[in-house]
XYZ file of C-alpha atoms in Angstrom:
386
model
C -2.870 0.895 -27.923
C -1.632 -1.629 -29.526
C -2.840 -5.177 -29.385
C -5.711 -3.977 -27.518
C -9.448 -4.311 -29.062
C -11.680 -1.371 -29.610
C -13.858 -0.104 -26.113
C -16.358 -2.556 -24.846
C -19.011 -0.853 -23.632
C -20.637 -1.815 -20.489
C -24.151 -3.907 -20.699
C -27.340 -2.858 -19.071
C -28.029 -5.330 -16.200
C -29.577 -8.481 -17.657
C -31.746 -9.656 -14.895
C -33.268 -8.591 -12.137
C -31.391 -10.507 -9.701
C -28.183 -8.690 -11.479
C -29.522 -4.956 -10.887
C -30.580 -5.995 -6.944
C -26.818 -7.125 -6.520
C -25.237 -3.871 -8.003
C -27.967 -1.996 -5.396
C -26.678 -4.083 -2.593
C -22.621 -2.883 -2.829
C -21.939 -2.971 0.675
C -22.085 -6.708 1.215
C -21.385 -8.187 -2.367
C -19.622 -11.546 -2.757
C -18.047 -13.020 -5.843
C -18.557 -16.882 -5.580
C -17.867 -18.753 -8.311
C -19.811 -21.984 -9.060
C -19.029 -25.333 -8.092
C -20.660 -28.733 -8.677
C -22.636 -30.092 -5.467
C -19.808 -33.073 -4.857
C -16.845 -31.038 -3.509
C -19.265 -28.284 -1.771
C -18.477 -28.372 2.232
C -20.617 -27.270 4.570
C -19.949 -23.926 5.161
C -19.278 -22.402 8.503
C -21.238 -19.372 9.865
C -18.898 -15.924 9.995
C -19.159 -12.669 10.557
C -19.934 -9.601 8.003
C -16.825 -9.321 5.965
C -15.719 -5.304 5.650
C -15.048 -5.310 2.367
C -17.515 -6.618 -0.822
C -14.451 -8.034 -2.681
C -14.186 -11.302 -0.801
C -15.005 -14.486 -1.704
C -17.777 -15.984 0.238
C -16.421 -19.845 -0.060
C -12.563 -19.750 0.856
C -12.216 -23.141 -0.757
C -13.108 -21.657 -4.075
C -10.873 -18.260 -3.139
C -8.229 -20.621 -3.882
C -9.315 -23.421 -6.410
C -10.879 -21.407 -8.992
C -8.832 -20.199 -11.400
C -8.615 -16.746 -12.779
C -10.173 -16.482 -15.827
C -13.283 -18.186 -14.239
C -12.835 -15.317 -11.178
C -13.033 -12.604 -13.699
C -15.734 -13.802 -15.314
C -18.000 -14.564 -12.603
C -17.472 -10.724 -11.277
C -18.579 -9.593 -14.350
C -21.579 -11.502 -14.561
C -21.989 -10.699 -10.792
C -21.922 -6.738 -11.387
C -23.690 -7.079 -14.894
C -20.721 -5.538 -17.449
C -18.966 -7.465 -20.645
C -16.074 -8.545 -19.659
C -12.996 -7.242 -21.322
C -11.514 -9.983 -23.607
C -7.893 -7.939 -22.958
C -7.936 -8.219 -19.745
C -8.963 -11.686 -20.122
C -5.691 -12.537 -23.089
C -3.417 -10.783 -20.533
C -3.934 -12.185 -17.127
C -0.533 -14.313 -16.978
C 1.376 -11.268 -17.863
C 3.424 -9.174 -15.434
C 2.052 -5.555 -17.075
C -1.164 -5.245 -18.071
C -2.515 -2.107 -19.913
C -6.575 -1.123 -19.644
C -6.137 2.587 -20.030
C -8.556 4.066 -21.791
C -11.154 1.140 -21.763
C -14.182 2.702 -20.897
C -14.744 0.238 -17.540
C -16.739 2.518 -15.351
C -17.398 2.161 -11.504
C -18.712 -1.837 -12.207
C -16.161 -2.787 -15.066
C -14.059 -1.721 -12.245
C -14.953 -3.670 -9.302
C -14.926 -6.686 -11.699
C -10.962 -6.105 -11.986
C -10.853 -5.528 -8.559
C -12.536 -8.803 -7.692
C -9.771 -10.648 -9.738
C -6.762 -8.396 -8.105
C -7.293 -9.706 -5.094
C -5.751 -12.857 -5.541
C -4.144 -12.640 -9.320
C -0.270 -12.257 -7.697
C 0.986 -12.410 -11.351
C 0.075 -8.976 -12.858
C 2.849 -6.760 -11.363
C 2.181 -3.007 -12.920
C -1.408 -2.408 -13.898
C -2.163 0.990 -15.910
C -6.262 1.780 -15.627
C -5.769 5.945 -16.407
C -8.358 7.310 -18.197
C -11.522 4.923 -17.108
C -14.001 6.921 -15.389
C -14.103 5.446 -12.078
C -15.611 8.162 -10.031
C -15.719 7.874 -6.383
C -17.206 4.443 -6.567
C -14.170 2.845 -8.264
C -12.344 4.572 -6.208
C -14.244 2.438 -3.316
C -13.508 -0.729 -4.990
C -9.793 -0.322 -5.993
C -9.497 0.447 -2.074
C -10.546 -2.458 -0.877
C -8.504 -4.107 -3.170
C -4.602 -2.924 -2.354
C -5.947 -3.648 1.308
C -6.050 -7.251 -0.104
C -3.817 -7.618 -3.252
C -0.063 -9.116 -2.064
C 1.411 -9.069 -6.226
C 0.917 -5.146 -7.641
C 3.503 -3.342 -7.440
C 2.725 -0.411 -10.467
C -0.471 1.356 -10.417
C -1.670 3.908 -12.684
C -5.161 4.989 -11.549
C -4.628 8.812 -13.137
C -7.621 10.377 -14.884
C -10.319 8.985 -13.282
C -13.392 11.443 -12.093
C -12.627 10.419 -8.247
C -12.536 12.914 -5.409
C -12.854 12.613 -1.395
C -14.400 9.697 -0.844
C -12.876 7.827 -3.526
C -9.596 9.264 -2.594
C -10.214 8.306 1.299
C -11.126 5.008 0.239
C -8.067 4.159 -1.622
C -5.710 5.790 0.657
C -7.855 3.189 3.212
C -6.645 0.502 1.471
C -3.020 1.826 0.699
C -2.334 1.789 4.770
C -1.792 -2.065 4.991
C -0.668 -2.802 1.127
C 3.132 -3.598 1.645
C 3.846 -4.401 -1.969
C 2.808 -1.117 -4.191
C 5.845 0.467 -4.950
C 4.636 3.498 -7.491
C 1.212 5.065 -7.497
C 0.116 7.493 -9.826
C -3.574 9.185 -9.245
C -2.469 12.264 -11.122
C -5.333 14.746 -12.207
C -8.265 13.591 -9.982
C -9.870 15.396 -7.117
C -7.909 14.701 -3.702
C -8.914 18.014 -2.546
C -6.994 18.890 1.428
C -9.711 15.655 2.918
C -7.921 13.446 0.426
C -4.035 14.640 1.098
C -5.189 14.086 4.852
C -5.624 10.970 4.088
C -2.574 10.128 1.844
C -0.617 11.763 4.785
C -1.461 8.570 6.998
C -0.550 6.966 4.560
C 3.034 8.152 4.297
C 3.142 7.289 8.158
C 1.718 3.738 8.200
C 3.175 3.260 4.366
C 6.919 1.588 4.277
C 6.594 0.326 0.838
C 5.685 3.381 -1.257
C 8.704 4.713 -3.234
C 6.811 6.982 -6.002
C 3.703 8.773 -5.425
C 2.280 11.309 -8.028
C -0.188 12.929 -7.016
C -0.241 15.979 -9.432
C -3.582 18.289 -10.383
C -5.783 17.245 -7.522
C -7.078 20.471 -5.992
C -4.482 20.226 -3.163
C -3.662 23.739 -0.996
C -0.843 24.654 1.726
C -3.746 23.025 3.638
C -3.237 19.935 2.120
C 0.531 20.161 1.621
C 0.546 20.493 5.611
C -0.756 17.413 6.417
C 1.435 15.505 3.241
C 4.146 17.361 5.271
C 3.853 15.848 8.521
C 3.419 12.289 6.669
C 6.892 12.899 5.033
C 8.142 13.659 8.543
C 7.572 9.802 9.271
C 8.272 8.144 6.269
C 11.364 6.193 5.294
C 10.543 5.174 1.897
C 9.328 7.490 -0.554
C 12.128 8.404 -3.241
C 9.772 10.466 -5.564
C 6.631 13.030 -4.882
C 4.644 14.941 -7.446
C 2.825 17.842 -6.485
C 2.852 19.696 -9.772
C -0.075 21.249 -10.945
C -1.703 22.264 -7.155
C -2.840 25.189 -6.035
C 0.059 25.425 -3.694
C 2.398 28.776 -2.852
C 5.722 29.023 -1.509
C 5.072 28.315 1.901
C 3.615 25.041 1.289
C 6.389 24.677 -0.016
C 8.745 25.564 2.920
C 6.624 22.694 4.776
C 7.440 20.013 2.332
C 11.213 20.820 2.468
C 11.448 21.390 6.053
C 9.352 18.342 6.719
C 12.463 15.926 4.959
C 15.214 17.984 6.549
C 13.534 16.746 9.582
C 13.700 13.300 8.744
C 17.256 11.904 9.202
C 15.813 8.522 7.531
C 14.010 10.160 4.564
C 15.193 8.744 0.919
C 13.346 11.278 -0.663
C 15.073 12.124 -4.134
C 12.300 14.381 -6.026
C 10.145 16.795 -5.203
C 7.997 18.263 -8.237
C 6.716 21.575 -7.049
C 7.382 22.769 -10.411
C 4.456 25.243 -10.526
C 5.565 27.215 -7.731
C 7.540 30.145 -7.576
C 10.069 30.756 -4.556
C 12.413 33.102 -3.450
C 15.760 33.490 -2.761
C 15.764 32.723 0.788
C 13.765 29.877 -0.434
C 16.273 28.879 -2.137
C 18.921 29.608 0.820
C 16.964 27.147 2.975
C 16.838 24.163 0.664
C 20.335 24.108 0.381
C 20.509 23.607 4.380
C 17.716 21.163 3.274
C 20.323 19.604 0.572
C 23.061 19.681 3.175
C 21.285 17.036 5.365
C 20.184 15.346 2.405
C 22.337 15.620 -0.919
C 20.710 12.634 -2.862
C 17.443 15.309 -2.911
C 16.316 17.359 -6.207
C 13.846 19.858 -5.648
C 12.066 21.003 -8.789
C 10.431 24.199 -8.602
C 9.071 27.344 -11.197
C 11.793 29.742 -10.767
C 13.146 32.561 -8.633
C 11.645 35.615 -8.107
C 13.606 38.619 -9.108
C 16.226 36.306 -11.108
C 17.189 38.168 -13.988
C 17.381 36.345 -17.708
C 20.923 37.130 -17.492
C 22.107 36.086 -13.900
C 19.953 32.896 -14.951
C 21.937 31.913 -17.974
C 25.426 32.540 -15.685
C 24.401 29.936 -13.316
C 23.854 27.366 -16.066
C 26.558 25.777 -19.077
C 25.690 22.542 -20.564
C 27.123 19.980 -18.201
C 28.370 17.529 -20.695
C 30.657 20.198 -21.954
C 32.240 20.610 -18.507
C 32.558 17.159 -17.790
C 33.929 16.445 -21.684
C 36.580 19.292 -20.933
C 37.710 17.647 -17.825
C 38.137 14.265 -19.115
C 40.180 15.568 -22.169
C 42.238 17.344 -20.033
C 42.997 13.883 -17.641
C 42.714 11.497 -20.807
C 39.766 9.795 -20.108
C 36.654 8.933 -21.439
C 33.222 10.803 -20.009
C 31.914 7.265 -19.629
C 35.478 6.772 -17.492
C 34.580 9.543 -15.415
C 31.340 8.596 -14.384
C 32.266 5.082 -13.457
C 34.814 6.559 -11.339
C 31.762 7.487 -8.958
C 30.601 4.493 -9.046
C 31.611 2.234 -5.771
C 30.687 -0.455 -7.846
C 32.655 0.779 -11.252
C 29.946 -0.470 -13.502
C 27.516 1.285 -16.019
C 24.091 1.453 -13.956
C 23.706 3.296 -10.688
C 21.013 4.617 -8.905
C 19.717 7.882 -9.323
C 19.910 9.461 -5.905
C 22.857 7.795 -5.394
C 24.780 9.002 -8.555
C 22.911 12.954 -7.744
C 24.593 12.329 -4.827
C 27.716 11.847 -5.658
C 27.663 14.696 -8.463
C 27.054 16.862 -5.886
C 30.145 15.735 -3.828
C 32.475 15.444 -6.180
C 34.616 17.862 -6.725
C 36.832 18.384 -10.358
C 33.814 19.506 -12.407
C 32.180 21.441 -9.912
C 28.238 21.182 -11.278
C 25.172 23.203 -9.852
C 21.705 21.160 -8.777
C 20.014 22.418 -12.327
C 23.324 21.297 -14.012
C 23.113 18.042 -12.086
C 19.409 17.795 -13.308
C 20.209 18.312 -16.834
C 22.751 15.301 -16.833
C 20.389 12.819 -15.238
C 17.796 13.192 -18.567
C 20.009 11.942 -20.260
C 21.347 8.959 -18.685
C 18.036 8.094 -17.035
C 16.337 4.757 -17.252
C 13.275 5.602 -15.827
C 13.861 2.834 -13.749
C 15.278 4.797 -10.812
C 18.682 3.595 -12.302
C 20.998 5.621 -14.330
C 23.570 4.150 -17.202
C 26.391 5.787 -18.467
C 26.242 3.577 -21.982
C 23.427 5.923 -22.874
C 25.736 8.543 -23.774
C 27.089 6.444 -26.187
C 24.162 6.390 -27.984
C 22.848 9.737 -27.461
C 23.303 12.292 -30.439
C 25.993 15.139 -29.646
């Protein structure tokens, strides 16, 4: 990384009272200190459910963030990650990598829960395990500002999975989530597919290498059956077959409100009638790209016949009519400027009809016009190589 220091290790617990707070998870409170003068008397109240809360609501809202983070970490007993600490005020903070553990952890999460000014958050590759899992949970059940998470790489499973997913049913701000390569497992896609019922705020979910079956897929499935807002799902890398697969596709042909606009099943191999019912799939919904292995029984040769570089079509054409490529693409615009987004442009492509293009075709044009933004631009041709 970076501007980021070297990994800060996480302390043994100083004190006593330190170590019987970290034993006591399930009704921890960060409270941050205050001088006797502007203390209130505080009024009696139920358990809380979650151990992120602050116990004083007065100080939920005067103390300032910095301070917050602190105090967590000298709550849970780790060194607190001077990073973290330089980067608070930013909108994209990057702690992948750092080493924080299931307590380095919860201190972050105690600071989510009200820091509104970090928007995308990337904490892959920090050994969480199911405990951080707990802890992040409780926090998007909270946290009103993130909007980009990256929690991929992180030694969770079930009941870290459950816990987050918990937490993901009432967040209404998280727009991408990416918990690629943990341990879902079929108990965790359960889960995630009440989430994709409850969930209207969810656009990108990747949930790649996480142990998920046709089990699994089945109850994503009937999540996707409900949902209206997902654009993008991941399911690379699961041990998954084809008729998972047929569940997944059937399950957004269903939908008549479903802006799905990629599904990664690239791992899986299909077959022709496969393919025969995702285009009755595509029919009902043409802004959709299904990415998948191959087809069985394709030849090499039959392959290469159903694919010619796109740009060289679409170049042809425009010579042809005296126009620029750039020209052509506007055209399909409604708008007639440079940016567009993806599923609508896809769709679009698909209904257009003087350079007739296939899906893969389609595909192959998108890479390189793609902002990664869920937008397209058409000036990145002009600076791509030919």
């Amino acid at each position: 990384m970076d501007d980021e220091e070297p990994l800060e290790p996480e302390t043994q617990d100083e004190t006593e009272t330190v170590a019987a707070s970290e034993n006591s998870d399930e009704t921890l409170y960060c409270e941050a200190e205050a001088t006797p003068a502007v203390e209130k008397e505080k009024p009696t109240h139920e358990s809380s459910e979650t151990d992120l809360e602050m116990e004083d609501t007065e100080k939920f809202f005067t103390t300032g963030q910095k301070e917050l983070y602190l105090e967590a970490c000298k709550l849970v007993g780790v060194v607190p990650v001077s990073y973290f600490i330089r980067n608070m005020e930013e909108s994209y903070v990057n702690l992948n990598h750092h080493g924080l553990g299931p307590r380095g952890t919860k201190a972050i999460a105690i600071a989510l829960v009200s820091d509104y000014r970090i928007k995308s958050l990337d904490l892959s590759h920090n050994q969480f395990s199911d405990k951080g899992g707990e802890h992040l949970g409780q926090m998007l059940a909270l946290n009103v500002g993130l909007q980009s998470l990256d929690l991929s790489w992180n030694h969770f499973y079930t009941r870290g999975a459950v816990a987050l997913c918990n937490g993901l049913r009432t967040n209404v701000t998280l727009k991408k989530l990416d918990v690629s390569m943990n341990g879902f497992g079929n108990e965790g896609a359960t889960a995630l597919g009440d989430v994709l019922r409850l969930n209207n705020s969810l656009a990108y979910l990747d949930v790649s290498g996480n142990d998920i079956s046709n089990e699994g897929v089945s109850k994503i499935s009937r999540g996707l059956e409900l949902n209206d807002s997902l654009k993008v799902l991941k399911l690379f890398l699961n041990p998954m077959s084809m008729d998972g697969a047929v569940l997944l596709i059937l399950s957004i042909k269903r939908n008549p409100k479903s802006s799905m606009e990629e599904l990664d099943i690239s791992n899986v191999l299909v077959s022709e009638q496969f393919v025969k019912t995702l285009d009755g799939v595509y029919a009902v919904h043409p802004q959709l790209d299904v990415v998948y292995k191959a087809v069985q029984g394709l030849s090499a040769k039959k392959a290469v016949l159903l694919w010619t570089n796109p740009m060289k079509l679409i170049q042809s054409y425009a010579d042809q009519h005296k126009i620029t490529v750039v020209d052509f693409l506007k055209n399909l615009n409604p708008t007639r400027t440079m940016r567009m987004p993806v599923g609508e442009f896809r769709k679009a492509m698909v209904q257009q009809k003087q350079v007739p293009l296939n899906r893969s075709q389609i595909r192959e044009l998108i890479k390189k016009i793609d902002e990664k933004t869920g937008m397209v631009n058409f000036s990145l041709l002009k600076m791509a190589k030919p």
